[in-house]
């Protein structure tokens, strides 16, 4: 992608975070196109987020995040009015996710982990929020980001944390695909 527009006006704080996150996680060159002598502390904070920068600069060169769910349609197909909202990709330290709220109001954003081609079924994942710089527990099969601001973003790093806990039900991540050893449906 082209030059970053942070600090040039026209973007809310949440839009600026979304803009920077998309550029960084898509492994675009981070060309800053603003007057650095007049930069605000908020914009400087966005541009110097070490965890986001680490993904842009990690050794998995050229491996950009890519959409795994398009638009806001119920069947997640492309919608020219709303771009993809759910992205993931590999990094040297785990799987990166970007959840982009394209709506004009806050929204809960949820997905099944195995929708991402970088996630293995039957595993649980530790969750690191790259904007709040917090470890947010362990995700098993699903993840929900609550009240993502309008035009806002959530950036996550998920790391494999071992097998799913014993007794997780149903016994497989995609209920419609559950089958016992003899091939009969479990669901």
XYZ file of C-alpha atoms in Angstrom:
187
model
C 0.000 0.000 0.000
C 1.042 3.613 -0.382
C 1.954 6.309 2.159
C 0.481 6.457 5.664
C -1.901 9.383 6.178
C -1.666 9.610 9.974
C -1.351 13.169 11.245
C -2.612 14.769 8.034
C -6.157 15.365 9.312
C -9.396 13.748 8.310
C -9.054 10.620 10.488
C -10.444 10.049 13.962
C -8.144 8.423 16.521
C -9.740 5.000 15.924
C -9.512 5.436 12.140
C -5.825 6.365 12.478
C -5.187 3.180 14.520
C -7.044 1.134 11.893
C -5.092 2.763 9.073
C -1.723 2.111 10.727
C -2.637 -1.445 11.729
C -3.695 -2.355 8.191
C -0.502 -0.895 6.679
C 1.741 -2.596 9.243
C 0.097 -6.031 9.261
C -0.126 -6.106 5.465
C 3.672 -5.688 5.548
C 3.554 -2.437 3.586
C 6.475 -0.005 3.850
C 5.677 2.406 6.669
C 6.284 5.705 4.870
C 5.234 8.502 7.200
C 3.649 11.375 5.272
C 3.122 13.954 7.997
C 5.063 16.876 9.455
C 6.885 15.193 12.347
C 7.680 18.529 14.013
C 3.936 19.115 14.503
C 2.841 15.552 15.318
C 0.389 15.037 18.207
C 1.137 12.664 21.077
C -1.787 10.413 19.991
C -0.439 10.001 16.460
C 3.119 9.537 17.718
C 1.815 6.814 20.061
C 0.223 5.013 17.119
C 3.353 5.253 14.970
C 5.595 3.937 17.748
C 3.532 0.912 18.839
C 6.379 -1.586 19.206
C 4.155 -4.665 19.052
C 2.526 -3.624 15.779
C 5.908 -2.591 14.350
C 7.357 -5.979 15.340
C 4.794 -7.759 13.164
C 5.591 -5.484 10.221
C 9.319 -6.122 10.661
C 9.331 -9.812 11.659
C 11.209 -12.482 9.776
C 8.131 -13.839 7.991
C 8.859 -11.372 5.200
C 6.177 -10.966 2.574
C 3.553 -12.931 4.517
C 0.810 -10.358 4.787
C -2.427 -10.816 6.654
C -5.283 -11.664 4.311
C -9.067 -11.766 4.670
C -10.705 -14.919 5.897
C -14.183 -13.388 6.058
C -15.579 -10.731 3.674
C -18.083 -7.943 4.232
C -21.010 -8.016 6.608
C -23.341 -10.291 4.648
C -24.722 -13.277 6.581
C -22.814 -15.676 4.293
C -19.598 -13.568 4.534
C -19.408 -13.006 0.782
C -17.889 -9.909 -0.787
C -19.835 -6.685 -0.362
C -18.497 -3.605 -2.167
C -19.989 -1.294 0.488
C -18.110 -2.982 3.332
C -14.602 -4.384 2.918
C -13.385 -7.511 4.640
C -13.478 -7.199 8.413
C -11.586 -10.323 9.508
C -7.932 -10.890 8.556
C -5.197 -13.262 9.692
C -1.686 -14.261 8.764
C 1.508 -15.860 10.012
C 4.248 -14.223 12.028
C 7.410 -15.554 13.602
C 5.643 -15.576 16.987
C 2.181 -16.934 16.166
C -0.880 -16.030 14.139
C -1.815 -12.366 13.722
C -5.447 -11.265 13.508
C -6.904 -7.912 12.528
C -10.587 -7.265 13.192
C -11.708 -4.107 11.405
C -15.080 -2.596 12.302
C -16.269 -0.953 9.085
C -19.582 0.090 10.632
C -20.516 3.574 11.883
C -21.268 2.214 15.359
C -19.476 0.009 17.900
C -19.856 -3.719 17.251
C -19.018 -7.055 18.823
C -16.832 -9.033 16.440
C -16.656 -12.801 16.793
C -15.253 -15.648 14.764
C -14.333 -19.290 14.931
C -10.568 -19.701 15.231
C -10.437 -22.362 12.525
C -11.832 -19.924 9.955
C -8.223 -18.736 9.733
C -6.044 -21.042 7.642
C -3.210 -20.461 10.131
C -5.023 -22.010 13.108
C -5.115 -25.746 13.882
C -8.308 -27.416 15.080
C -8.129 -29.132 18.450
C -5.742 -26.557 19.918
C -6.155 -23.638 22.307
C -4.377 -20.313 21.851
C -3.079 -17.625 24.182
C -4.334 -14.176 23.140
C -2.195 -11.013 23.133
C -3.818 -7.655 22.318
C -1.270 -5.625 20.341
C -2.911 -2.268 21.132
C -3.660 -2.625 24.851
C -0.417 -4.607 25.356
C -2.261 -7.138 27.497
C -2.463 -10.914 27.632
C -6.150 -11.748 27.404
C -6.384 -15.376 28.452
C -6.837 -18.374 26.229
C -9.149 -18.810 23.241
C -10.695 -22.209 22.583
C -12.452 -22.513 19.216
C -13.905 -18.980 19.210
C -12.939 -15.411 19.982
C -15.094 -12.346 20.624
C -13.907 -8.750 20.673
C -16.556 -6.707 22.474
C -17.604 -3.175 21.521
C -14.997 -2.535 18.830
C -15.323 1.230 18.159
C -16.831 2.502 14.907
C -14.104 2.358 12.240
C -11.886 0.858 14.952
C -9.538 -2.094 14.987
C -8.449 -4.975 17.182
C -5.005 -6.489 16.540
C -4.213 -9.825 18.161
C -1.354 -12.287 18.313
C -2.453 -15.857 19.037
C 0.123 -18.423 20.130
C -0.453 -22.157 20.350
C -1.037 -23.076 24.005
C -1.542 -26.823 23.649
C -4.424 -29.210 23.204
C -7.983 -28.133 23.884
C -9.026 -28.784 27.483
C -10.358 -32.301 28.128
C -14.132 -32.498 27.910
C -14.524 -29.621 25.433
C -17.901 -30.147 23.818
C -18.795 -30.820 21.088
C -15.789 -33.067 20.536
C -14.732 -31.262 17.354
C -14.486 -27.611 16.361
C -17.023 -27.729 13.507
C -20.154 -29.440 14.852
C -21.482 -30.337 11.390
C -18.253 -32.275 10.729
C -18.275 -34.208 14.016
C -18.172 -37.946 13.551
C -17.317 -40.839 15.811
C -14.649 -43.364 14.872
C -17.244 -45.486 13.022
C -18.341 -42.483 10.953
C -21.698 -41.799 12.614
C -22.647 -38.225 13.433
C -21.807 -37.080 16.969
C -23.754 -33.795 16.934
